[in-house]
Coordinates of N, CA, C and O in Angstrom, one line a residue:
X1 N -3.2 -13.8 -0.4 CA -3.7 -13.1 -1.5 C -3.0 -13.5 -2.5 O -2.6 -12.7 -3.6
X2 N -1.9 -14.4 -3.1 CA -1.1 -14.8 -3.8 C -1.7 -14.5 -5.3 O -1.4 -14.4 -6.3
X3 N -3.0 -14.8 -5.6 CA -3.7 -14.4 -7.0 C -3.5 -13.7 -7.3 O -4.2 -13.6 -8.6
X4 N -3.3 -12.6 -6.4 CA -3.6 -10.8 -7.2 C -2.1 -11.0 -7.4 O -2.4 -8.8 -8.1
X5 N -0.9 -10.9 -7.4 CA -0.1 -10.8 -7.6 C 0.3 -10.0 -8.7 O 0.7 -9.7 -9.4
X6 N -0.5 -11.0 -9.7 CA -0.1 -10.5 -10.9 C -1.6 -9.2 -11.7 O -1.4 -8.7 -12.7
X7 N -1.7 -8.7 -11.2 CA -2.6 -7.9 -11.0 C -2.0 -6.5 -11.3 O -1.4 -6.6 -10.5
X8 N -2.6 -5.6 -11.6 CA -2.0 -4.1 -12.1 C -2.5 -3.1 -10.7 O -3.6 -3.9 -10.3
X9 N -2.1 -2.5 -10.5 CA -2.3 -1.5 -9.4 C -3.5 -0.7 -10.2 O -4.2 -0.8 -9.0
X10 N -3.3 -0.5 -11.1 CA -4.9 -0.3 -11.5 C -6.1 -0.6 -11.9 O -7.0 -0.6 -11.1
X11 N -5.6 -1.8 -12.0 CA -6.5 -2.8 -11.8 C -7.1 -3.5 -9.8 O -8.4 -2.9 -9.7
X12 N -6.2 -3.8 -9.7 CA -6.9 -3.6 -7.5 C -7.6 -2.3 -7.2 O -8.0 -2.3 -6.4
X13 N -7.0 -1.1 -7.4 CA -7.7 0.5 -6.9 C -8.8 -0.3 -7.5 O -10.4 0.6 -7.0
X14 N -9.2 -0.3 -8.9 CA -10.4 0.1 -9.0 C -11.7 -1.5 -8.5 O -12.3 -1.1 -7.8
X15 N -10.7 -2.7 -8.0 CA -11.6 -3.5 -7.7 C -12.3 -2.9 -5.5 O -13.3 -3.4 -5.3
X16 N -11.0 -2.1 -5.0 CA -10.9 -1.9 -4.1 C -12.2 -0.3 -4.1 O -12.9 -0.7 -3.2
X17 N -12.5 0.1 -5.3 CA -13.2 0.9 -5.0 C -14.8 0.5 -4.7 O -15.5 1.1 -4.6
X18 N -15.0 -0.8 -6.0 CA -15.8 -1.8 -6.1 C -16.3 -1.9 -5.1 O -17.3 -2.9 -4.5
X19 N -15.5 -2.0 -3.8 CA -16.0 -3.2 -2.6 C -15.4 -4.1 -1.6 O -15.1 -4.4 -0.7
X20 N -13.7 -4.3 -2.4 CA -12.7 -5.0 -2.1 C -11.9 -4.9 -1.1 O -10.2 -4.4 -1.9
X21 N -12.0 -4.0 0.0 CA -11.4 -2.9 0.3 C -9.9 -4.6 1.2 O -9.0 -3.6 1.2
X22 N -10.5 -5.9 1.3 CA -8.9 -6.2 1.5 C -7.1 -5.9 0.5 O -6.5 -6.8 0.6
X23 N -8.0 -6.2 -0.6 CA -7.7 -6.1 -1.8 C -6.4 -4.5 -1.2 O -5.0 -4.7 -1.9
X24 N -6.3 -3.7 -0.6 CA -5.5 -2.5 -0.2 C -3.7 -3.3 0.6 O -3.6 -2.3 0.4
X25 N -4.3 -3.9 1.3 CA -2.9 -4.8 1.5 C -1.6 -4.6 0.7 O -0.9 -5.1 0.9
X26 N -2.2 -5.2 -0.1 CA -1.5 -5.5 -1.9 C -1.1 -4.2 -1.9 O 0.3 -4.0 -2.2
X27 N -1.8 -3.2 -2.5 CA -0.8 -2.2 -2.7 C -0.4 -1.4 -1.3 O 1.3 -0.8 -2.1
X28 N -1.1 -1.7 -0.1 CA 1.0 -0.9 0.9 C 1.8 -2.4 0.9 O 2.4 -2.0 0.9
X29 N 1.5 -3.4 1.0 CA 2.8 -3.8 0.9 C 4.0 -3.9 -0.8 O 5.1 -3.7 -0.6
X30 N 3.1 -3.3 -1.8 CA 4.0 -3.2 -3.1 C 4.9 -1.9 -2.6 O 5.5 -2.0 -2.9
X31 N 4.1 -1.1 -2.0 CA 4.4 0.2 -1.9 C 4.9 0.6 -0.9 O 5.8 2.0 0.1
X32 N 5.4 -0.8 0.1 CA 5.4 -0.1 2.1 C 6.8 0.7 2.1 O 7.3 1.4 2.6
X33 N 8.6 0.5 1.4 CA 9.1 1.1 0.9 C 8.9 2.9 0.6 O 9.7 3.4 1.2
X34 N 8.4 3.0 -0.4 CA 8.2 3.7 -0.7 C 7.5 5.0 0.2 O 7.3 6.6 0.4
X35 N 6.2 4.3 0.4 CA 5.8 5.1 1.9 C 6.1 4.8 2.7 O 6.0 6.8 3.4
X36 N 6.8 4.3 3.4 CA 7.9 4.5 4.5 C 9.1 5.4 4.4 O 8.9 7.4 5.3
X37 N 9.7 5.6 3.4 CA 10.7 6.8 3.3 C 9.6 8.8 2.7 O 10.0 9.2 3.5
X38 N 8.5 8.4 2.0 CA 7.3 9.8 2.2 C 7.0 10.0 3.9 O 7.8 11.3 4.2
X39 N 7.1 8.9 5.0 CA 6.8 9.2 6.2 C 7.7 9.8 6.0 O 7.7 11.2 7.1
X40 N 9.0 9.3 6.6 CA 10.4 9.6 6.8 C 10.7 10.6 6.4 O 11.3 12.0 7.2
X41 N 10.4 11.4 5.5 CA 10.5 12.5 4.7 C 9.7 13.6 5.5 O 10.3 15.2 5.4
X42 N 8.3 13.6 6.4 CA 7.7 14.5 7.0 C 8.1 14.9 8.1 O 8.0 14.9 9.3
X43 N 9.4 14.4 8.5 CA 9.5 14.1 10.5 C 9.2 13.5 10.9 O 9.2 13.5 12.0
X44 N 8.8 12.7 10.6 CA 8.0 11.4 11.5 C 9.2 10.6 12.2 O 10.1 10.7 11.7
X45 N 9.2 10.1 13.5 CA 9.7 9.8 13.5 C 9.7 7.9 13.2 O 8.1 7.8 12.5
X46 N 10.8 7.7 13.8 CA 10.3 5.7 12.5 C 8.5 4.6 13.3 O 8.1 4.0 12.3
X47 N 8.8 4.7 14.5 CA 7.3 4.1 15.0 C 5.9 5.0 14.1 O 5.1 4.0 13.7
X48 N 6.0 6.0 14.5 CA 4.5 7.0 13.8 C 4.5 6.8 12.3 O 3.3 6.5 11.5
X49 N 5.8 7.1 11.8 CA 5.6 5.9 10.1 C 5.6 4.9 9.5 O 5.0 4.9 8.9
X50 N 6.0 3.8 10.4 CA 5.5 2.5 10.9 C 4.3 2.2 10.9 O 3.0 1.7 10.3
X51 N 3.2 3.0 11.6 CA 1.9 3.6 12.0 C 1.0 3.4 10.8 O 0.3 3.2 9.9

C-alpha cells in the first residue's frame, strides 16, 4: 500500500467510506501508538489493547 502513503487521513477516510475497506489498515498503522496509549488509559491489559 505504498502508493497510498501520500494520502491525507481525510482522503483515506473518504475512500474507506466509499468502500475501499483495506485502506483502514493505513489509518491503524499511522495511529497505532496513539491508539495503544488510549487503550492502556482505559486500563486494558497489554494483550487486550493490542487486539
